[in-house]
Coordinates of C-alpha atoms in Angstrom, one line a residue:
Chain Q
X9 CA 0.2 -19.8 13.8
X10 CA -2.3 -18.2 11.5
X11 CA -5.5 -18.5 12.3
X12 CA -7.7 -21.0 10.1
X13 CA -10.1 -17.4 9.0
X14 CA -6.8 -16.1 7.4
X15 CA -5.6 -18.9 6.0
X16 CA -8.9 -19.4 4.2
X17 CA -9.0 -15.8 3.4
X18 CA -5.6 -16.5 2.0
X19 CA -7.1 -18.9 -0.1
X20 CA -9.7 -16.4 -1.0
X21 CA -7.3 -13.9 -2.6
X22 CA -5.3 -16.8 -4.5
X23 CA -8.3 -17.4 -6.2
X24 CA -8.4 -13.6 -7.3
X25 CA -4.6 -13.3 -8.4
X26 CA -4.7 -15.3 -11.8
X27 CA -2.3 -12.6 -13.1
X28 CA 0.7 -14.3 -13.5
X29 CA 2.6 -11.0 -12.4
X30 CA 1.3 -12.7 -8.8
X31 CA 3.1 -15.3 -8.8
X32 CA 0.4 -16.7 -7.4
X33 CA 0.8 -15.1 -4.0
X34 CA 3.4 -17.5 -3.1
X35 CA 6.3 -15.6 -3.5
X36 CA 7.8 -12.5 -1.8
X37 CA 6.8 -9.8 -4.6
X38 CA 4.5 -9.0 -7.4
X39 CA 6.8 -9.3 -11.0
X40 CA 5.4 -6.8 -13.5
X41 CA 7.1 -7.0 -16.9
X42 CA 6.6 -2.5 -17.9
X43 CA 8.0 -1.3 -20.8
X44 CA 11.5 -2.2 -21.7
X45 CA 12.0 -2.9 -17.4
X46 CA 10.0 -5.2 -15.0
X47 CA 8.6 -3.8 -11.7
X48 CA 9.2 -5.7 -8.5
X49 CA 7.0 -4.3 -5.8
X50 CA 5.2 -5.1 -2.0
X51 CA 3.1 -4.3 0.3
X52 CA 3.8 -5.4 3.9
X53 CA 1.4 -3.9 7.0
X54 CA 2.2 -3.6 10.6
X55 CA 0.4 -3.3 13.8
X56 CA 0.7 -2.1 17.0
X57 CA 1.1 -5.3 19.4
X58 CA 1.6 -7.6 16.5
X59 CA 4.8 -6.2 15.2
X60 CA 6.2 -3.4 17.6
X61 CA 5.8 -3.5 21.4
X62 CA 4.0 -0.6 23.1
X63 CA 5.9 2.4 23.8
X64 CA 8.6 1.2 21.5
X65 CA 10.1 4.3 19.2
X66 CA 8.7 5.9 16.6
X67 CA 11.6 6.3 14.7
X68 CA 12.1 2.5 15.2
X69 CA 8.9 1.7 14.0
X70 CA 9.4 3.8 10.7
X71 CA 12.8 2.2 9.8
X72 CA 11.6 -1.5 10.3
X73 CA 8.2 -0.4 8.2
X74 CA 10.4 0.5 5.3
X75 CA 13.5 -1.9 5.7
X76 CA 11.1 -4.9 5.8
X77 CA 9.4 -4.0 2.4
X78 CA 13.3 -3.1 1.1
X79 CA 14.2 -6.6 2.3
X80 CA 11.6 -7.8 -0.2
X81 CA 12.8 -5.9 -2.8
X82 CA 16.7 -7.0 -2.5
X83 CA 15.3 -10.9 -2.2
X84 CA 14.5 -10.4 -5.8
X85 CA 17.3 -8.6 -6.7
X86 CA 15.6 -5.4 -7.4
X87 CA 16.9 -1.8 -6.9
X88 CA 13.8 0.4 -5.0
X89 CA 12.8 3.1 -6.5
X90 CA 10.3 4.8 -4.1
X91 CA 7.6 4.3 -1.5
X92 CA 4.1 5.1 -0.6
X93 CA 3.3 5.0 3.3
X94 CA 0.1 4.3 4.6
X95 CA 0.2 6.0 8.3
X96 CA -2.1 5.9 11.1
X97 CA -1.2 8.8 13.3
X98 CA 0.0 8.5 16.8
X99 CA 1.2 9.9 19.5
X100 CA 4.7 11.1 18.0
X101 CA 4.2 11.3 14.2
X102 CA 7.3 13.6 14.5
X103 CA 9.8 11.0 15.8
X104 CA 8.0 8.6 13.0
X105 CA 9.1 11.0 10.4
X106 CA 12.3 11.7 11.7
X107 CA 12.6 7.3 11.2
X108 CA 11.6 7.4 7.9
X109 CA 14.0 10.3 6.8
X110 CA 16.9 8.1 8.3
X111 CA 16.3 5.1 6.9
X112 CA 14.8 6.8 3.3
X113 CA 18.2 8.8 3.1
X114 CA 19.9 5.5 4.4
X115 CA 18.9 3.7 1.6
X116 CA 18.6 6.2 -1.3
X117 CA 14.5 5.5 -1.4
X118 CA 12.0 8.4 -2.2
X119 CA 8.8 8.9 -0.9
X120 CA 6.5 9.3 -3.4
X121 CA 3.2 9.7 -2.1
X122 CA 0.3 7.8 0.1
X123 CA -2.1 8.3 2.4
X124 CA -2.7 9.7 6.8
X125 CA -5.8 8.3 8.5
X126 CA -6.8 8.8 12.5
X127 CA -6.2 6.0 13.4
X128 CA -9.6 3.9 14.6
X129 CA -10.3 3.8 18.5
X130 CA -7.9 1.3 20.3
X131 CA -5.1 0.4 17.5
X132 CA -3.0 1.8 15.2
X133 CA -1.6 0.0 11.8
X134 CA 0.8 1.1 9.1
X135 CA 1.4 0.0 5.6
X136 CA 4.1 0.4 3.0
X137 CA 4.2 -0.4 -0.6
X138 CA 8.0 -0.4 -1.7
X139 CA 8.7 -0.5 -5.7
X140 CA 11.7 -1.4 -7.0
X141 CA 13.2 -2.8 -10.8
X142 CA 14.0 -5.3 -11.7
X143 CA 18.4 -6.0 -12.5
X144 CA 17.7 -9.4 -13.4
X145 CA 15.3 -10.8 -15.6
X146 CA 14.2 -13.5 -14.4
X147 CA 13.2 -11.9 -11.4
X148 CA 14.3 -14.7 -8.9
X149 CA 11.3 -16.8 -7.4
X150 CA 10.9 -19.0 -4.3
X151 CA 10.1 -22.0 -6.8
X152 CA 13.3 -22.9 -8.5
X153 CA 15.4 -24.7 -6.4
X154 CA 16.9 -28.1 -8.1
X155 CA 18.2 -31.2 -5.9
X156 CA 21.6 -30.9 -5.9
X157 CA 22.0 -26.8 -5.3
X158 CA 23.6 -25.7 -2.1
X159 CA 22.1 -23.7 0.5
X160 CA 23.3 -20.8 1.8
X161 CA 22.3 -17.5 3.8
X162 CA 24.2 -14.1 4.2
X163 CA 25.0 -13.8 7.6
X164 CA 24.0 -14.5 11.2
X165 CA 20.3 -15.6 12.5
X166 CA 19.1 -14.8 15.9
X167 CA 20.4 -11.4 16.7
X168 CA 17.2 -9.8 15.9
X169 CA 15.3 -12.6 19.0
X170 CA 18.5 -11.4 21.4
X171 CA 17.8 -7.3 20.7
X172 CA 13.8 -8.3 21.0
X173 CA 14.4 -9.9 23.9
X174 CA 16.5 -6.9 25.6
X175 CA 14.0 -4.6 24.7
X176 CA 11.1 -6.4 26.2
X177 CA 12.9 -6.6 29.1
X178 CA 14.6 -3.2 29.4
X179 CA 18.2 -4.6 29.4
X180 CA 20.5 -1.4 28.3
X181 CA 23.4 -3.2 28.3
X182 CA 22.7 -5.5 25.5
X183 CA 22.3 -4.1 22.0
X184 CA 18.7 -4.3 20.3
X185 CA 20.0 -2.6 16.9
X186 CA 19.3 -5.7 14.8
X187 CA 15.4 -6.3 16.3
X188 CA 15.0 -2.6 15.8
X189 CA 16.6 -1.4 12.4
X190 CA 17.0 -4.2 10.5
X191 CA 19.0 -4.2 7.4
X192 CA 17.7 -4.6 3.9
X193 CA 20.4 -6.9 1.7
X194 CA 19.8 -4.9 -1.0
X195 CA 23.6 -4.9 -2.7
X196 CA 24.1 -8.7 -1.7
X197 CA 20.6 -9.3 -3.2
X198 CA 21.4 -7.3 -6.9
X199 CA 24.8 -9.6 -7.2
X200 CA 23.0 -12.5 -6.4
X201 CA 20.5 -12.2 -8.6
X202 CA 21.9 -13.6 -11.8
X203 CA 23.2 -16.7 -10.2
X204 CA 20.5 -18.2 -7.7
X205 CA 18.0 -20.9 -8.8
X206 CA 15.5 -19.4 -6.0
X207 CA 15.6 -16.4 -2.7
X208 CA 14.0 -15.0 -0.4
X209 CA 14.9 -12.8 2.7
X210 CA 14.0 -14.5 6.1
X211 CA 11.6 -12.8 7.6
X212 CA 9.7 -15.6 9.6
X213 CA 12.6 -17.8 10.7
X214 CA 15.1 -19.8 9.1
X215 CA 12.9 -22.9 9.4
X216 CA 9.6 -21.5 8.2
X217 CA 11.3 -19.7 5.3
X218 CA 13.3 -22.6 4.3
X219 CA 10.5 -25.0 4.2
X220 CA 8.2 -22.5 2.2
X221 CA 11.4 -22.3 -0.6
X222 CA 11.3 -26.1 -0.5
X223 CA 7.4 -26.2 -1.0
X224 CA 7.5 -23.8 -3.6
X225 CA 10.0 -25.3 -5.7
X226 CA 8.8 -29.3 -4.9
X227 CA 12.1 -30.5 -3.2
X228 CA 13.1 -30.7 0.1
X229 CA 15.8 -28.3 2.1
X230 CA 18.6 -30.3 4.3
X231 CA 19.7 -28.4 6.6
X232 CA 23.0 -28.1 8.9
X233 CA 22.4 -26.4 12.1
X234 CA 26.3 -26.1 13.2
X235 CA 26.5 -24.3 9.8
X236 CA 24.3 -21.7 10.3
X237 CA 25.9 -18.9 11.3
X238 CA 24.9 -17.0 14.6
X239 CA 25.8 -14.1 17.0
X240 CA 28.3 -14.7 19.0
X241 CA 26.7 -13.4 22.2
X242 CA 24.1 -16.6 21.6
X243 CA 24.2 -19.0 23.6
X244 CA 24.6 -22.4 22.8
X245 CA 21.9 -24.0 23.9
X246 CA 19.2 -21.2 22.1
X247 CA 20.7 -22.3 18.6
X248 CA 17.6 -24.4 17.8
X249 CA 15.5 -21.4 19.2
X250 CA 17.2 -18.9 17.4
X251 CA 16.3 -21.1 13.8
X252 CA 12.7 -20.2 14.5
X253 CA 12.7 -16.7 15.2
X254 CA 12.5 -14.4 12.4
X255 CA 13.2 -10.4 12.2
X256 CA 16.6 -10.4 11.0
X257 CA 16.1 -10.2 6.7
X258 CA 19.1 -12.4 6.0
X259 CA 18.6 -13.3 2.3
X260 CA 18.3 -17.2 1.7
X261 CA 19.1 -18.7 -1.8
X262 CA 20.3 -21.4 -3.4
X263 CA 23.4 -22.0 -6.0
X264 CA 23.5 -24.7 -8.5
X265 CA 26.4 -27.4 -7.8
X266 CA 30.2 -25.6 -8.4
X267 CA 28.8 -22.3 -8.2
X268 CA 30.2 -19.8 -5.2
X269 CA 28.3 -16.7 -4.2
X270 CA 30.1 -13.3 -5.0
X271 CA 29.3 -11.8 -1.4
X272 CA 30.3 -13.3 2.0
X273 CA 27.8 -15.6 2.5
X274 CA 27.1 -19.1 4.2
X275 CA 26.9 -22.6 3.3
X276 CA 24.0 -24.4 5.3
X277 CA 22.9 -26.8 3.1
X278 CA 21.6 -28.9 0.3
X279 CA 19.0 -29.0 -1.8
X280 CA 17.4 -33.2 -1.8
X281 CA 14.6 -35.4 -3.6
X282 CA 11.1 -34.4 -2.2
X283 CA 10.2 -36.8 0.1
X284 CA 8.2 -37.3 3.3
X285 CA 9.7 -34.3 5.1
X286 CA 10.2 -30.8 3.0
X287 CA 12.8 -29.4 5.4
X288 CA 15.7 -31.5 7.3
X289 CA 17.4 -30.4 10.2
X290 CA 20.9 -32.7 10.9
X291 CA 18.9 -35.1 9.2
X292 CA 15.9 -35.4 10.9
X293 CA 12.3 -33.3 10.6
X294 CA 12.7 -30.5 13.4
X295 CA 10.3 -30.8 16.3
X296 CA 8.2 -27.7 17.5
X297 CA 8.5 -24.1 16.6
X298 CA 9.6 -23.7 13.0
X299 CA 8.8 -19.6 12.6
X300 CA 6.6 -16.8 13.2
X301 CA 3.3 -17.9 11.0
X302 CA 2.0 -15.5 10.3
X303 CA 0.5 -16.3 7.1
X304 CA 0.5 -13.8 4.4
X305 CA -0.3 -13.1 0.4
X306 CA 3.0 -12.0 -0.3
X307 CA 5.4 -10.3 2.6
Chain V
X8 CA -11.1 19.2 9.5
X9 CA -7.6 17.8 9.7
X10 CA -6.3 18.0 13.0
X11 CA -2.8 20.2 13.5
X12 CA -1.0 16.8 14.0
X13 CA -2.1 15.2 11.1
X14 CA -1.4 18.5 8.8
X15 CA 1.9 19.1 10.5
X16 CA 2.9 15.2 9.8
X17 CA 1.8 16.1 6.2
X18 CA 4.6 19.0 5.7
X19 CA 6.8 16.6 7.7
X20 CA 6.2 14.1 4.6
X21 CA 6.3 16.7 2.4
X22 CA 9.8 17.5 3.4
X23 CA 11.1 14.2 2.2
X24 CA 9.1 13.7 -1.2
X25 CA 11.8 15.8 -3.6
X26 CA 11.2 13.1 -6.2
X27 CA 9.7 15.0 -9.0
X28 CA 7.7 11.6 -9.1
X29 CA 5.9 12.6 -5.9
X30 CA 4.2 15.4 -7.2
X31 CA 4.9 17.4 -3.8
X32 CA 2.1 15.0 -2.3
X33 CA -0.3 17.6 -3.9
X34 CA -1.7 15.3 -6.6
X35 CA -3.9 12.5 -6.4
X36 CA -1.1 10.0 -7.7
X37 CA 2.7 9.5 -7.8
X38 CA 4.0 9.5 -11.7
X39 CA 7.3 7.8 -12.6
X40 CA 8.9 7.0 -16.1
X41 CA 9.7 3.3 -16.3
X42 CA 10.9 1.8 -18.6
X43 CA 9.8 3.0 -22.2
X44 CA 6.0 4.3 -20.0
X45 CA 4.9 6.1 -17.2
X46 CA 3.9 4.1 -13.9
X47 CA 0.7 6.0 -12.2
X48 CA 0.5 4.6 -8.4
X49 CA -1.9 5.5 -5.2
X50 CA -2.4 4.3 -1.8
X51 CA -5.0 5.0 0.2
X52 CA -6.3 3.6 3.5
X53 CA -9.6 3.2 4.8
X54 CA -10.5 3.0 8.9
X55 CA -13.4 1.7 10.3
X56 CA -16.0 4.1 11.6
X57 CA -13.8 6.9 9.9
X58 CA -14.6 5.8 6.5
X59 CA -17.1 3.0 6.9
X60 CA -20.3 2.3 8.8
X61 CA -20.0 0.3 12.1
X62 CA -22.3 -3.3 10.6
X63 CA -21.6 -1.9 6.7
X64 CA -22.0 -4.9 4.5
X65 CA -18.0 -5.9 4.0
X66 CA -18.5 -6.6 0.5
X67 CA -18.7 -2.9 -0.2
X68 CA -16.4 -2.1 2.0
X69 CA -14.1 -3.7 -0.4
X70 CA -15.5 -2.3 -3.2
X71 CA -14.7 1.0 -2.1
X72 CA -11.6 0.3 -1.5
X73 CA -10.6 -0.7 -4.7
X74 CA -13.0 1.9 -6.6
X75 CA -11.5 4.7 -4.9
X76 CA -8.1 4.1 -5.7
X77 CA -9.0 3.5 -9.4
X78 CA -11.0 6.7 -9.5
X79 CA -7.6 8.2 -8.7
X80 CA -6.0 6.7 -11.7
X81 CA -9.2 7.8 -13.7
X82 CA -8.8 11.2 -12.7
X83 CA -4.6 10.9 -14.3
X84 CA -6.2 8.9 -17.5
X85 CA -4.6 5.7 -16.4
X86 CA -5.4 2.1 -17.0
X87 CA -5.7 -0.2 -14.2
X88 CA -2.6 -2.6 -13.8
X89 CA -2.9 -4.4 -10.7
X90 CA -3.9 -3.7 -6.8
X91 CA -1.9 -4.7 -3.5
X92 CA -4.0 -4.9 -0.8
X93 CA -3.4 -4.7 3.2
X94 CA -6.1 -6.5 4.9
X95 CA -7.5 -6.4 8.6
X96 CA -9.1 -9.8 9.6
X97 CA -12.9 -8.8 10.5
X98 CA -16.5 -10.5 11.0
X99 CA -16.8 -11.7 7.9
X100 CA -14.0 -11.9 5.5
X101 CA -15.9 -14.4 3.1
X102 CA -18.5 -11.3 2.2
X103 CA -15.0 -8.8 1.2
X104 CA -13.3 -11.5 -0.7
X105 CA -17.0 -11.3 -2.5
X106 CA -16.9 -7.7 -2.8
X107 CA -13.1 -7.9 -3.8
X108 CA -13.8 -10.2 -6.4
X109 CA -16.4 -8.6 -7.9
X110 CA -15.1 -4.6 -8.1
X111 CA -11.9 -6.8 -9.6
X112 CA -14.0 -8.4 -12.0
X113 CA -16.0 -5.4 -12.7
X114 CA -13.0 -3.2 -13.5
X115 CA -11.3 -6.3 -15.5
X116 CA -7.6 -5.3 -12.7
X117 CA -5.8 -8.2 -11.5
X118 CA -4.9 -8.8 -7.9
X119 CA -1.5 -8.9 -7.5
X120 CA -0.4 -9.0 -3.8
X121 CA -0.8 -7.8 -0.5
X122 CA -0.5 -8.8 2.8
X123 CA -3.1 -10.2 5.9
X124 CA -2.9 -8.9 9.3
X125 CA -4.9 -9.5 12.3
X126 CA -5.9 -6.0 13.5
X127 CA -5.0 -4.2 16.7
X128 CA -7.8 -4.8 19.4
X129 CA -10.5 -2.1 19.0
X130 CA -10.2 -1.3 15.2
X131 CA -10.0 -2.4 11.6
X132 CA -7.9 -0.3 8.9
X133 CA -7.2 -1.4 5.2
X134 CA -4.8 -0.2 2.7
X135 CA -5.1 -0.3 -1.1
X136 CA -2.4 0.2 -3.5
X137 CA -3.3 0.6 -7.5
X138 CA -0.8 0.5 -10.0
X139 CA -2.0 2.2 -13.5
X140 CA -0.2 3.1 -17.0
X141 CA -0.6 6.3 -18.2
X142 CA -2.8 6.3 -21.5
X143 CA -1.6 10.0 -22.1
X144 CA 1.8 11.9 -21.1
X145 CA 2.2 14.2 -19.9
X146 CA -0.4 12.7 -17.1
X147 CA -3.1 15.1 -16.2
X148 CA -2.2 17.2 -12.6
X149 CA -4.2 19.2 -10.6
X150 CA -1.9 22.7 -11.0
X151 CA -2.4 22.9 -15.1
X152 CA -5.5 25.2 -15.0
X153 CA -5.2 28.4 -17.2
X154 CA -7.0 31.9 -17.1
X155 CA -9.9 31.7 -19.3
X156 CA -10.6 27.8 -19.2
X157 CA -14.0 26.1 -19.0
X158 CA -14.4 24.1 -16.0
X159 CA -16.3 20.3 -16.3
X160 CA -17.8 18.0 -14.1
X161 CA -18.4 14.1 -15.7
X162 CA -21.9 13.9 -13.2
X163 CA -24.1 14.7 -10.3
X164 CA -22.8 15.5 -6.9
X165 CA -25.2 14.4 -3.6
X166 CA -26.0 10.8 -4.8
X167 CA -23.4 9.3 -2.1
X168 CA -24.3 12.1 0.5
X169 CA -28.3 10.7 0.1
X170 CA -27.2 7.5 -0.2
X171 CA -25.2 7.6 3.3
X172 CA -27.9 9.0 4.9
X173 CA -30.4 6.2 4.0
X174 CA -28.1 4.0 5.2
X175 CA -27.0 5.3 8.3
X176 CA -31.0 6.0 8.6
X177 CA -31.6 2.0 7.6
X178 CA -34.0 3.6 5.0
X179 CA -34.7 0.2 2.6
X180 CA -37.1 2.7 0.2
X181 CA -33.8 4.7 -0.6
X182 CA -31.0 3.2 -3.0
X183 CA -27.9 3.6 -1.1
X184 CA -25.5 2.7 -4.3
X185 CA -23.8 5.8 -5.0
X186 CA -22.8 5.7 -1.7
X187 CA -20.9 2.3 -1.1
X188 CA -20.6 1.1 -4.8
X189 CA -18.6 4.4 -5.9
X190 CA -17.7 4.1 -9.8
X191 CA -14.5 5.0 -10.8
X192 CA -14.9 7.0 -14.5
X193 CA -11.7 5.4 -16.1
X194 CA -13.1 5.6 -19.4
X195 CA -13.8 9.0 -19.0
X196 CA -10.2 9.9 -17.8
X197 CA -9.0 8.0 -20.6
X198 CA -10.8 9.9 -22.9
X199 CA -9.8 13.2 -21.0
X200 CA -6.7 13.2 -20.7
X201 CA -5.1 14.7 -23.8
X202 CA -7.3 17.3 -23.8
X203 CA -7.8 19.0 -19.9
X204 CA -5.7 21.1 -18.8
X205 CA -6.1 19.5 -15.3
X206 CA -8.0 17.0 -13.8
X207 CA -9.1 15.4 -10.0
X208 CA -11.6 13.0 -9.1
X209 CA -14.1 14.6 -6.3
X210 CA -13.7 12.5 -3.5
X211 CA -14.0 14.7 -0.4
X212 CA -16.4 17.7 -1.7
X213 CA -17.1 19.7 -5.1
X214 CA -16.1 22.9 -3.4
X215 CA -12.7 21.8 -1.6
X216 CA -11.7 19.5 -4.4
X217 CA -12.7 23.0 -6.8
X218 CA -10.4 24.9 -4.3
X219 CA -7.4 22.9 -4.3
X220 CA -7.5 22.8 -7.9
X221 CA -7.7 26.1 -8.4
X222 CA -4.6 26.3 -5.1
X223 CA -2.6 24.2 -7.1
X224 CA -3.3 26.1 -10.6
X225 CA -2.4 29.4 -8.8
X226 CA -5.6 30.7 -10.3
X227 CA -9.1 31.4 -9.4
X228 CA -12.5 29.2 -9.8
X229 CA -15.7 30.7 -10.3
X230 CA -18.6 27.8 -10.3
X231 CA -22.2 28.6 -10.8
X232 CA -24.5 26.2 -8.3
X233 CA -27.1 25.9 -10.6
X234 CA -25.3 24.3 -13.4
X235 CA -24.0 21.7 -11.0
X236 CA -25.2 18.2 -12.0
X237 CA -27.6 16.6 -8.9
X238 CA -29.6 13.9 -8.2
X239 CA -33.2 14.1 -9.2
X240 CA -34.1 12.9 -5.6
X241 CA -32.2 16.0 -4.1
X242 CA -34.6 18.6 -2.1
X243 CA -33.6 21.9 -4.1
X244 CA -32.9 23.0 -0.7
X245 CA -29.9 20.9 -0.2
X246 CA -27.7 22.0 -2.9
X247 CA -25.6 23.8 -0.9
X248 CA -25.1 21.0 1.2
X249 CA -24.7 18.8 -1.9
X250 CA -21.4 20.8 -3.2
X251 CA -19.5 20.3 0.1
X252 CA -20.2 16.8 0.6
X253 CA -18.0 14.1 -0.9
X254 CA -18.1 10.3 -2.3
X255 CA -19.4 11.0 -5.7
X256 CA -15.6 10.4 -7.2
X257 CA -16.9 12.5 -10.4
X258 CA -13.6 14.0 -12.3
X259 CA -13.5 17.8 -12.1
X260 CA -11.5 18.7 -15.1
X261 CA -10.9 21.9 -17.2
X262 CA -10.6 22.6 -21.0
X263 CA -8.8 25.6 -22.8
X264 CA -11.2 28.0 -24.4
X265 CA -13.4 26.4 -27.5
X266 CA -12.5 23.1 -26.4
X267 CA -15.6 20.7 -25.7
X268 CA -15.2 17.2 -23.6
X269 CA -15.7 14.0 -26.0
X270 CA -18.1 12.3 -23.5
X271 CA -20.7 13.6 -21.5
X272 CA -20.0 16.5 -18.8
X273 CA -21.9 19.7 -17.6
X274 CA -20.0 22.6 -18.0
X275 CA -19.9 24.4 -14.5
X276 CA -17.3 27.4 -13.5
X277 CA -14.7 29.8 -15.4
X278 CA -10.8 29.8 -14.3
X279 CA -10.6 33.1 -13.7
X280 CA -7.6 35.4 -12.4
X281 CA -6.5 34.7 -8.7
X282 CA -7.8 37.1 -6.3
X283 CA -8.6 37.5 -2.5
X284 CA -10.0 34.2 -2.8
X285 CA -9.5 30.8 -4.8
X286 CA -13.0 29.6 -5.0
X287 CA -15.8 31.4 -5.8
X288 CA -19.7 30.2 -5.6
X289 CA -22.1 32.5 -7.8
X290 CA -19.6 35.0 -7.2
X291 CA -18.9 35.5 -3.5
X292 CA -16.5 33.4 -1.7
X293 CA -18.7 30.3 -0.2
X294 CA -19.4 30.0 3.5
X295 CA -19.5 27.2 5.6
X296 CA -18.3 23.5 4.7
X297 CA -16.5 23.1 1.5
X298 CA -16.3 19.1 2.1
X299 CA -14.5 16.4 4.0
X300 CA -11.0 18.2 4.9
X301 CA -8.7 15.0 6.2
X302 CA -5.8 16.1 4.7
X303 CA -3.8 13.5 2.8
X304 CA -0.6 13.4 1.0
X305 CA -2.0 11.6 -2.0
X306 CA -5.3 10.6 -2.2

């Protein structure tokens, strides 16, 4: 949960982003109109113990620093067109850069410039500003949801809590690809664009995100659990767990009545009246953990 | 100096910014075309007791945040479009919201996203991206310096060095401004930039930032000490010292023959032809500290 200082520091830096380009912190990018194009860009940090276990790899580290910021790019549709990397040094900057060759050359991305530090005494963070442009104007927001749209996600939650989990524990035989090197839906998110009424990628959990989509655009989010889709090495009984956990940058959006997606993607849902509840799970408020809260300007 | 990790990481980077947009990571900025104009963008980070004062007012830590990264558009001739910031939770993030909000207001440069982490245990790094337009193409680089050019400074060097010293010294009969209330000269760069032939802001040393000018321009600088702009305050005897110490963020600049600055600058060194050395100091190759050396990709 964040902590009430951030949450009012939070506050603090809405009151300093009147730009509309802002969007008032709320949503997942920054929405420049340049020129004849509009820029789409983010900046996401990460910190040792907060979002990568100790001793995890470098080249892990580098990949998910990049491909989280990407994910926020293909939630609004846009195509990336570099990044600046903010790097503490550590103790194997050379696997790090070998991670962000893979998943720069992966995804067509150049660097384009940014900044080394030494790291302070005890803990090491990283930043990364991704910038993209925009394919469709408008850029899609968090806020436009209409009762009446359907739900839908692009593929599985949860896989990125099983490969965490393995990790941790030092399991071999179970894949961790999806916690480790997660993928940005940067196609799915450019052919969605011109259809949605609102996206976002799910970052924090299905639950969190879907509520915040809600919030943002005043309605509230009913959602199907047996329609979510999930790994099948889940088991059954960790579906409800797996709908808080975030990590694994599905995109979520929403489709006005009659409309189908033009990707394979999943029906979980309807858009409702606002009423007492912003989210609905099978009908009912979910209990307990919705997401990882980790309260941010823009992520 | 930069340690042989952190250079070696740097030609790692360097390696994988081809972009022509990158600038080789040997300017202070990234340039793209976009759209019908030319994006100018920077990140830098700052790290506690690296770049700040352990008990340093967080107000100006903010405010140096944000002024350096504009002194780096200043120093391309670009106007301020909007700053991401990454921000560690600390003591007292009340006092840098203040100090964000008033370098913001100061500078007239909207905030348009970021993200909030809670730091690692043991130390505090932010990160600061500033997006800019470039008021003149092509944008003023660092390798454009010609044989036979006049070579500028926009003001005194040694304020910030005095100024850190008080500070460090908790000397109240010193002002300490220069040093943690930085101005960035964006008027000045604005007003530059059609005519220089290149241009930097001085943030790590007159001498090094001289040097790598004259590195990048394949050509040869020749300053004269006493036509270097200081500080009334400055002991005569610390002049030397003065040129290799950083944090002024003056823009070093030269101008073809005949060609004099429209705003107010001291004329101090002649690109001359490259020799056995790069920098020269009333004509024999300085010794001892040129300035700060972290090496950075961008800066």
């Amino acid at each position: 949960m964040a902590s009430s200082g951030e949450a009012r520091f939070i506050d603090m830096m809405r009151a300093l982003a009147r730009d509309p380009a802002a969007r008032a912190l709320t949503d997942d990018v920054a929405v420049l109109p340049f020129g004849t194009e509009t820029l789409v860009v983010t900046h996401d940090m990460m910190a040792q113990g907060v979002h990568w276990l100790a001793g995890q790899d470098e080249a892990d580290i580098a990949w998910k620093l990049v491909a989280t910021n990407l994910s926020d790019l293909a939630a609004k549709g846009a195509r990336p067109v570099g990044v600046l990397i903010g790097y503490a040094l550590g103790p194997d900057d050379a696997r790090f850069a070998q991670g962000l060759r893979e998943v720069l050359d992966t995804y067509d991305v150049p660097l384009l410039g940014g900044d080394t530090i030494t790291p302070p005494a005890g803990g090491r963070s990283h930043g990364l500003t991704a910038l993209g442009r925009a394919t469709h104007v408008p850029v899609p927001a968090r806020n436009g949801a209409h009762v009446g749209d359907s739900v839908w996600i692009t593929g599985p939650v949860g896989a990125a809590m099983l490969g965490f989990e393995a990790l941790r524990d030092h399991r071999s035989d179970i894949d961790t690809t999806a916690f480790r090197r997660p993928v940005p839906r940067l196609a799915e998110g450019i052919a969605l664009a011109p259809l949605v009424t609102a996206m976002m990628d799910v970052s924090d959990g299905l639950l969190i995100d879907a509520r915040r989509l809600a919030e943002a655009s005043g309605v509230c989010i009913a959602l199907e659990s047996a329609a979510v889709p999930v790994p099948e090495t889940l088991p059954p009984e960790r579906l409800r767990e797996a709908l808080g956990w975030g990590d694994d940058y599905q995109l979520l959006f929403t489709l006005p009545p009659g409309v189908r997606p033009p990707i394979d993607a999943y029906a979980i849902g309807r858009v409702t009246e606002s009423g007492p509840y912003s989210l609905l799970l099978d009908g009912a408020p979910p209990q307990g953990r919705l997401g990882y809260w980790h309260d941010r300007p823009n992520h």
